[in-house]
Amino acid sequence: MIPGDNLPRSPGLRLLVRPTLPIGLVLMNAPPPLPSIALPSRHLLGIDGMSATEIVGLLDLAEEAVAVSRQIEKKKAVLRGRTQINLFFEASTRTQSSFELAGKRLGADVMNMAVGNSAVKKGETVIDTAMTLNAMRPDILVVRHYAAGAVELLAQKVSCSVINAGDGVHEHPTQALLDALTIRRHKGTISGLTVAICGDIAHSRVARSNILLLNTLGARVRVVGPSTLLPTGIERLGVEVFTDMRSGLADVDIIMMLRLQRERMEGSFVPSVREYFHFFGLDERKLAYAKPDALVMHPGPMNRGVEIDSAVADGKRSLIGEQVEMGVAVRMAVLEALAAHLPNN
Ligand code: CP
């Protein structure tokens, strides 16, 4: 465990206690232990509304999952006999594959629903698709959708647990959690750090979830980008707004770069990619504005030469590879925490 976080680890979280079994049964046939934390809902739809205690509890659980993934600790098959369906209406490499690995590492039967080959192509609505899958009695649906709010709507219609794997420009809660875990492993704490989130803030669910989480854990958050990519009123989320990299990166501890999300843009927001890189792309020259020990993050997928230079993306201060590893651990933690809500637990 990394020392130094000024928040206590998992304080006050509900401890779940199984009824006592005869000792022989415990030894012969012990069910996998329940997680020591429980989320208040059977769904994870966003960072919005989560307390610092719940977030820190998940990060602590994810630390244990890192040890499982690195084969330092034994697997916890808390999802043995459970079915997890990954339902992705939008492209994904990292999130979908890490949810699949996470589910399998916890013993679940995992099915990836290929939406491209599904009845969605024949005009079926997202709700009808979800209801159809729900009728097959899965335990967990992991859903990504291109429309903000679609995952929450779907969660109201099904009887299983739902995890938001990214909904339009709204939220990407597991990305923010894995980013926080990565930062905490390097800096020991989130509280008191200054984090600059740079680039296409307007179209980014990653930015929104990170702003909510980092503020909840006591970081100072800045957003940096051209005014065309900064939503009006963003400061109401508790961020400082900068439109140039020199002042925006001055003395920051963490730089999070974001991709230009052209698939969500209607119209032109930057004059040219070349000009965008000149003013807002992170290269060694702009990195020097930050603290000497500042670290660089990117949720992926990256566009090299657009928002980030390869020398920085692949350099010593980049945490981008580690973010991917922490993605599996955080998704294991979320699945494990939600397991407490599954019937018969
Ligand atoms: N960061 C992220 O959500 O990546 P994918 O789109 O590959 O899942």
Short mmCIF file of C-alpha atoms and ligand atoms in Angstrom, two decimals:
data_model
loop_
_atom_site.label_atom_id
_atom_site.label_comp_id
_atom_site.label_asym_id
_atom_site.label_seq_id
_atom_site.Cartn_x
_atom_site.Cartn_y
_atom_site.Cartn_z
CA MET A 1 0.00 0.00 0.00
CA ILE A 2 1.32 3.43 -0.87
CA PRO A 3 1.55 5.50 2.30
CA GLY A 4 0.78 9.18 2.52
CA ASP A 5 -2.75 9.61 1.27
CA ASN A 6 -4.33 11.95 3.72
CA LEU A 7 -7.63 10.13 3.39
CA PRO A 8 -7.97 7.06 5.53
CA ARG A 9 -8.20 3.80 3.61
CA SER A 10 -11.77 2.60 3.33
CA PRO A 11 -12.98 4.08 6.60
CA GLY A 12 -16.50 3.41 7.61
CA LEU A 13 -17.27 1.23 4.64
CA ARG A 14 -19.85 -1.45 5.25
CA LEU A 15 -18.29 -4.70 6.27
CA LEU A 16 -20.17 -7.62 4.84
CA VAL A 17 -20.36 -10.70 7.03
CA ARG A 18 -21.36 -14.12 5.80
CA PRO A 19 -23.43 -16.38 8.06
CA THR A 20 -21.16 -18.80 9.86
CA LEU A 21 -20.89 -22.25 8.27
CA PRO A 22 -19.90 -25.48 10.05
CA ILE A 23 -16.10 -25.49 10.06
CA GLY A 24 -15.84 -28.56 7.81
CA LEU A 25 -17.92 -26.86 5.14
CA VAL A 26 -15.84 -23.71 5.37
CA LEU A 27 -12.68 -25.70 4.70
CA MET A 28 -14.09 -28.04 2.03
CA ASN A 29 -16.37 -25.74 0.12
CA ALA A 30 -15.69 -22.16 1.10
CA PRO A 31 -17.39 -19.66 -1.17
CA PRO A 32 -15.14 -16.86 -2.37
CA PRO A 33 -14.99 -14.11 0.26
CA LEU A 34 -17.11 -11.04 -0.31
CA PRO A 35 -15.36 -7.73 -0.83
CA SER A 36 -14.89 -5.66 2.29
CA ILE A 37 -16.58 -2.67 0.66
CA ALA A 38 -19.98 -2.20 -0.87
CA LEU A 39 -21.21 0.53 -3.18
CA PRO A 40 -24.59 2.01 -2.25
CA SER A 41 -26.14 1.06 -5.61
CA ARG A 42 -26.07 -2.14 -7.66
CA HIS A 43 -24.96 0.01 -10.64
CA LEU A 44 -21.87 2.12 -11.31
CA LEU A 45 -23.11 4.88 -13.61
CA GLY A 46 -20.78 7.77 -12.83
CA ILE A 47 -18.39 9.48 -10.43
CA ASP A 48 -21.09 12.09 -9.84
CA GLY A 49 -22.56 11.38 -6.40
CA MET A 50 -19.72 9.12 -5.21
CA SER A 51 -18.16 10.03 -1.88
CA ALA A 52 -14.43 10.26 -1.21
CA THR A 53 -14.80 7.21 1.03
CA GLU A 54 -16.34 5.11 -1.74
CA ILE A 55 -13.70 6.23 -4.26
CA VAL A 56 -10.81 5.51 -1.87
CA GLY A 57 -12.39 2.15 -1.00
CA LEU A 58 -12.43 1.19 -4.68
CA LEU A 59 -8.82 2.35 -5.14
CA ASP A 60 -7.75 0.21 -2.19
CA LEU A 61 -9.58 -2.80 -3.61
CA ALA A 62 -7.89 -2.13 -6.96
CA GLU A 63 -4.48 -2.22 -5.22
CA GLU A 64 -5.28 -5.79 -4.19
CA ALA A 65 -6.32 -6.55 -7.78
CA VAL A 66 -2.93 -5.31 -9.04
CA ALA A 67 -1.28 -7.97 -6.88
CA VAL A 68 -3.68 -10.61 -8.28
CA SER A 69 -2.97 -9.52 -11.86
CA ARG A 70 0.78 -9.67 -11.21
CA GLN A 71 0.28 -13.15 -9.71
CA ILE A 72 1.61 -12.00 -6.33
CA GLU A 73 -1.70 -12.91 -4.69
CA LYS A 74 -4.18 -15.65 -5.49
CA LYS A 75 -7.26 -15.01 -7.62
CA LYS A 76 -10.52 -14.21 -5.86
CA ALA A 77 -13.27 -15.98 -7.79
CA VAL A 78 -16.06 -13.76 -6.46
CA LEU A 79 -17.86 -13.95 -9.81
CA ARG A 80 -17.69 -17.73 -10.20
CA GLY A 81 -20.97 -18.91 -11.75
CA ARG A 82 -21.89 -15.34 -12.74
CA THR A 83 -22.46 -14.01 -16.27
CA GLN A 84 -21.11 -10.68 -17.46
CA ILE A 85 -22.12 -9.25 -20.84
CA ASN A 86 -20.09 -6.46 -22.42
CA LEU A 87 -22.39 -4.43 -24.64
CA PHE A 88 -20.44 -1.81 -26.59
CA PHE A 89 -22.31 0.43 -29.03
CA GLU A 90 -19.09 2.40 -29.66
CA ALA A 91 -15.56 1.28 -30.53
CA SER A 92 -13.22 0.37 -27.69
CA THR A 93 -9.87 -1.34 -27.27
CA ARG A 94 -8.83 -0.70 -23.67
CA THR A 95 -12.15 -0.60 -21.82
CA GLN A 96 -13.77 -3.62 -23.45
CA SER A 97 -10.70 -5.87 -23.28
CA SER A 98 -9.91 -4.88 -19.69
CA PHE A 99 -13.49 -5.52 -18.55
CA GLU A 100 -13.27 -8.93 -20.24
CA LEU A 101 -9.98 -9.77 -18.52
CA ALA A 102 -11.22 -8.39 -15.19
CA GLY A 103 -14.39 -10.51 -15.31
CA LYS A 104 -12.46 -13.63 -16.25
CA ARG A 105 -9.87 -13.07 -13.50
CA LEU A 106 -12.76 -13.01 -11.02
CA GLY A 107 -14.21 -16.24 -12.43
CA ALA A 108 -17.17 -14.85 -14.43
CA ASP A 109 -18.44 -16.20 -17.74
CA VAL A 110 -17.90 -13.20 -19.99
CA MET A 111 -19.66 -12.59 -23.29
CA ASN A 112 -18.74 -9.75 -25.64
CA MET A 113 -21.82 -8.71 -27.59
CA ALA A 114 -20.81 -7.71 -31.12
CA VAL A 115 -23.25 -4.85 -31.66
CA GLY A 116 -22.13 -4.54 -35.29
CA ASN A 117 -23.60 -8.01 -35.99
CA SER A 118 -26.64 -7.63 -33.73
CA ALA A 119 -30.28 -6.72 -34.28
CA VAL A 120 -29.30 -3.08 -33.56
CA LYS A 121 -28.36 -3.05 -37.25
CA LYS A 122 -32.00 -3.94 -38.02
CA GLY A 123 -33.32 -0.95 -36.09
CA GLU A 124 -33.74 -2.43 -32.61
CA THR A 125 -33.49 0.25 -29.90
CA VAL A 126 -30.87 0.22 -27.16
CA ILE A 127 -33.59 -0.48 -24.58
CA ASP A 128 -35.02 -3.42 -26.54
CA THR A 129 -31.53 -4.85 -27.01
CA ALA A 130 -30.82 -4.50 -23.30
CA MET A 131 -34.19 -6.01 -22.33
CA THR A 132 -33.52 -8.95 -24.64
CA LEU A 133 -30.15 -9.58 -23.03
CA ASN A 134 -31.67 -9.06 -19.58
CA ALA A 135 -34.19 -11.84 -20.31
CA MET A 136 -31.20 -14.21 -20.56
CA ARG A 137 -30.51 -13.37 -16.91
CA PRO A 138 -26.97 -12.01 -16.90
CA ASP A 139 -25.65 -10.73 -13.59
CA ILE A 140 -23.74 -7.74 -14.93
CA LEU A 141 -24.05 -5.63 -18.08
CA VAL A 142 -21.08 -3.44 -19.00
CA VAL A 143 -22.36 -0.83 -21.43
CA ARG A 144 -20.78 1.80 -23.64
CA HIS A 145 -23.04 4.04 -25.71
CA TYR A 146 -22.51 7.10 -27.87
CA ALA A 147 -25.43 9.00 -26.26
CA ALA A 148 -25.05 10.77 -22.89
CA GLY A 149 -27.57 9.29 -20.43
CA ALA A 150 -28.24 6.12 -22.44
CA VAL A 151 -26.57 3.85 -19.88
CA GLU A 152 -28.56 5.28 -16.97
CA LEU A 153 -31.80 4.89 -18.93
CA LEU A 154 -30.93 1.29 -19.67
CA ALA A 155 -30.06 0.61 -16.02
CA GLN A 156 -33.61 1.62 -15.06
CA LYS A 157 -35.04 -1.09 -17.32
CA VAL A 158 -32.98 -4.16 -16.42
CA SER A 159 -32.79 -6.31 -13.30
CA CYS A 160 -29.01 -6.90 -13.38
CA SER A 161 -26.16 -4.61 -12.35
CA VAL A 162 -25.05 -2.08 -14.96
CA ILE A 163 -21.61 -0.49 -15.28
CA ASN A 164 -21.11 2.62 -17.39
CA ALA A 165 -18.16 2.03 -19.74
CA GLY A 166 -18.58 5.51 -21.25
CA ASP A 167 -21.75 7.33 -22.38
CA GLY A 168 -21.32 10.06 -24.96
CA VAL A 169 -19.85 13.24 -23.49
CA HIS A 170 -21.25 12.46 -20.03
CA GLU A 171 -19.09 10.12 -17.89
CA HIS A 172 -16.43 7.39 -18.03
CA PRO A 173 -16.18 6.50 -14.33
CA THR A 174 -13.76 3.57 -14.52
CA GLN A 175 -11.33 5.69 -16.57
CA ALA A 176 -11.27 8.34 -13.82
CA LEU A 177 -10.78 5.64 -11.18
CA LEU A 178 -7.87 4.05 -13.04
CA ASP A 179 -6.31 7.47 -13.56
CA ALA A 180 -6.60 8.18 -9.83
CA LEU A 181 -5.06 4.81 -8.96
CA THR A 182 -2.15 5.48 -11.33
CA ILE A 183 -1.56 8.94 -9.83
CA ARG A 184 -1.79 7.65 -6.25
CA ARG A 185 0.76 4.91 -6.93
CA HIS A 186 3.28 7.55 -8.06
CA LYS A 187 2.50 10.57 -5.93
CA GLY A 188 1.21 8.78 -2.82
CA THR A 189 -1.80 11.06 -2.65
CA ILE A 190 -4.32 12.94 -4.79
CA SER A 191 -5.09 15.67 -2.28
CA GLY A 192 -3.10 18.86 -2.84
CA LEU A 193 -1.85 17.94 -6.31
CA THR A 194 -2.38 20.28 -9.25
CA VAL A 195 -3.67 18.44 -12.32
CA ALA A 196 -3.98 20.00 -15.77
CA ILE A 197 -6.46 18.34 -18.15
CA CYS A 198 -5.57 19.54 -21.64
CA GLY A 199 -7.17 19.55 -25.05
CA ASP A 200 -10.69 18.74 -26.18
CA ILE A 201 -12.54 19.24 -22.89
CA ALA A 202 -15.86 19.99 -24.61
CA HIS A 203 -16.30 16.51 -26.09
CA SER A 204 -14.67 14.52 -23.30
CA ARG A 205 -16.43 12.24 -20.82
CA VAL A 206 -12.96 11.42 -19.43
CA ALA A 207 -12.46 15.09 -18.52
CA ARG A 208 -15.82 15.31 -16.78
CA SER A 209 -15.34 12.15 -14.69
CA ASN A 210 -11.79 13.16 -13.80
CA ILE A 211 -12.84 16.68 -12.76
CA LEU A 212 -15.50 15.22 -10.45
CA LEU A 213 -13.19 12.61 -8.94
CA LEU A 214 -10.11 14.81 -8.53
CA ASN A 215 -12.14 17.56 -6.88
CA THR A 216 -13.75 15.03 -4.53
CA LEU A 217 -10.29 13.81 -3.46
CA GLY A 218 -8.95 17.34 -2.92
CA ALA A 219 -6.84 18.03 -6.01
CA ARG A 220 -6.68 21.41 -7.74
CA VAL A 221 -7.92 20.93 -11.29
CA ARG A 222 -7.15 23.05 -14.34
CA VAL A 223 -8.51 22.71 -17.84
CA VAL A 224 -6.35 23.95 -20.71
CA GLY A 225 -7.33 24.26 -24.35
CA PRO A 226 -8.48 26.54 -27.14
CA SER A 227 -11.64 28.44 -26.19
CA THR A 228 -13.56 26.53 -28.91
CA LEU A 229 -12.94 23.29 -26.98
CA LEU A 230 -13.77 24.62 -23.51
CA PRO A 231 -17.48 24.38 -22.68
CA THR A 232 -19.18 27.54 -21.43
CA GLY A 233 -19.55 27.46 -17.64
CA ILE A 234 -16.94 24.72 -17.13
CA GLU A 235 -15.57 26.69 -14.14
CA ARG A 236 -18.78 25.81 -12.28
CA LEU A 237 -17.37 22.27 -12.00
CA GLY A 238 -14.61 23.71 -9.81
CA VAL A 239 -11.78 24.11 -12.28
CA GLU A 240 -9.44 26.92 -13.29
CA VAL A 241 -9.60 27.67 -17.01
CA PHE A 242 -6.54 28.39 -19.22
CA THR A 243 -6.32 28.97 -22.95
CA ASP A 244 -2.54 28.68 -23.27
CA MET A 245 -0.22 25.86 -22.32
CA ARG A 246 2.52 28.02 -20.78
CA SER A 247 0.33 29.37 -17.97
CA GLY A 248 -1.90 26.28 -17.81
CA LEU A 249 1.01 23.92 -17.21
CA ALA A 250 2.99 26.20 -14.88
CA ASP A 251 3.91 24.21 -11.74
CA VAL A 252 1.46 21.33 -12.31
CA ASP A 253 2.12 17.83 -10.92
CA ILE A 254 0.10 15.88 -13.49
CA ILE A 255 -0.69 16.58 -17.14
CA MET A 256 -3.59 14.65 -18.67
CA MET A 257 -3.72 14.98 -22.44
CA LEU A 258 -6.95 14.34 -24.34
CA ARG A 259 -7.60 13.33 -27.92
CA LEU A 260 -9.46 15.59 -30.34
CA GLN A 261 -12.74 13.68 -30.39
CA ARG A 262 -13.69 14.34 -33.98
CA GLU A 263 -16.41 11.67 -33.97
CA ARG A 264 -18.37 13.87 -31.53
CA MET A 265 -17.69 17.19 -33.27
CA GLU A 266 -20.21 18.86 -35.49
CA GLY A 267 -18.26 21.44 -37.47
CA SER A 268 -14.67 22.60 -37.23
CA PHE A 269 -13.20 23.46 -33.83
CA VAL A 270 -9.53 23.92 -34.74
CA PRO A 271 -8.06 25.63 -37.84
CA SER A 272 -5.74 22.70 -38.63
CA VAL A 273 -4.14 19.74 -36.87
CA ARG A 274 -0.74 21.27 -37.52
CA GLU A 275 -1.69 24.52 -35.80
CA TYR A 276 -3.37 22.64 -32.94
CA PHE A 277 -0.20 20.67 -32.29
CA HIS A 278 1.89 23.84 -32.41
CA PHE A 279 -0.17 25.55 -29.70
CA PHE A 280 -1.64 22.67 -27.66
CA GLY A 281 0.27 19.48 -28.50
CA LEU A 282 2.44 18.31 -25.59
CA ASP A 283 6.10 18.20 -26.56
CA GLU A 284 9.30 18.47 -24.52
CA ARG A 285 9.28 22.26 -24.76
CA LYS A 286 5.78 22.60 -23.25
CA LEU A 287 6.42 19.82 -20.72
CA ALA A 288 9.21 22.01 -19.30
CA TYR A 289 6.57 24.53 -18.10
CA ALA A 290 5.36 21.96 -15.54
CA LYS A 291 7.12 20.85 -12.35
CA PRO A 292 10.37 18.94 -12.98
CA ASP A 293 8.74 15.78 -11.60
CA ALA A 294 5.42 16.26 -13.40
CA LEU A 295 4.00 13.10 -14.96
CA VAL A 296 2.14 12.70 -18.24
CA MET A 297 -1.08 10.75 -18.78
CA HIS A 298 -3.40 10.00 -21.69
CA PRO A 299 -6.52 7.80 -21.58
CA GLY A 300 -5.95 6.56 -25.14
CA PRO A 301 -6.42 6.12 -27.97
CA MET A 302 -3.62 8.61 -28.70
CA ASN A 303 -3.13 10.65 -31.81
CA ARG A 304 0.63 11.13 -31.96
CA GLY A 305 1.64 14.42 -33.50
CA VAL A 306 -1.81 15.89 -32.82
CA GLU A 307 -2.22 16.23 -29.02
CA ILE A 308 1.06 14.58 -27.96
CA ASP A 309 4.54 14.14 -29.35
CA SER A 310 5.92 10.59 -29.49
CA ALA A 311 9.02 11.59 -27.51
CA VAL A 312 6.77 12.56 -24.57
CA ALA A 313 4.26 9.71 -24.98
CA ASP A 314 7.10 7.16 -24.89
CA GLY A 315 9.34 9.11 -22.51
CA LYS A 316 10.36 8.49 -18.90
CA ARG A 317 7.63 10.72 -17.47
CA SER A 318 4.81 8.99 -19.30
CA LEU A 319 2.36 6.84 -17.29
CA ILE A 320 0.33 5.84 -20.35
CA GLY A 321 1.30 2.14 -20.30
CA GLU A 322 0.68 1.90 -16.57
CA GLN A 323 -2.78 3.44 -16.99
CA VAL A 324 -3.70 0.46 -19.18
CA GLU A 325 -2.48 -2.01 -16.52
CA MET A 326 -4.41 -0.16 -13.80
CA GLY A 327 -7.50 -0.36 -16.02
CA VAL A 328 -7.75 -4.10 -15.43
CA ALA A 329 -7.23 -3.71 -11.67
CA VAL A 330 -9.83 -0.97 -11.30
CA ARG A 331 -12.40 -2.92 -13.31
CA MET A 332 -11.75 -5.96 -11.12
CA ALA A 333 -12.36 -3.78 -8.07
CA VAL A 334 -15.62 -2.39 -9.45
CA LEU A 335 -16.89 -5.85 -10.41
CA GLU A 336 -15.91 -7.20 -7.00
CA ALA A 337 -17.64 -4.34 -5.17
CA LEU A 338 -20.81 -4.81 -7.20
CA ALA A 339 -20.73 -8.57 -6.56
CA ALA A 340 -22.05 -7.81 -3.09
CA HIS A 341 -25.33 -6.69 -4.70
CA LEU A 342 -25.85 -9.87 -6.71
CA PRO A 343 -28.66 -12.17 -5.57
CA ASN A 344 -27.64 -14.81 -2.99
CA ASN A 345 -24.73 -12.74 -1.77
N1 CP B 1 -9.71 5.19 -22.73
C1 CP B 1 -10.68 4.49 -23.36
O1 CP B 1 -11.86 4.51 -23.04
O2 CP B 1 -10.18 3.72 -24.40
P1 CP B 1 -11.06 2.80 -25.35
O3 CP B 1 -11.93 3.70 -26.18
O4 CP B 1 -10.06 2.03 -26.19
O5 CP B 1 -11.89 1.87 -24.50
#
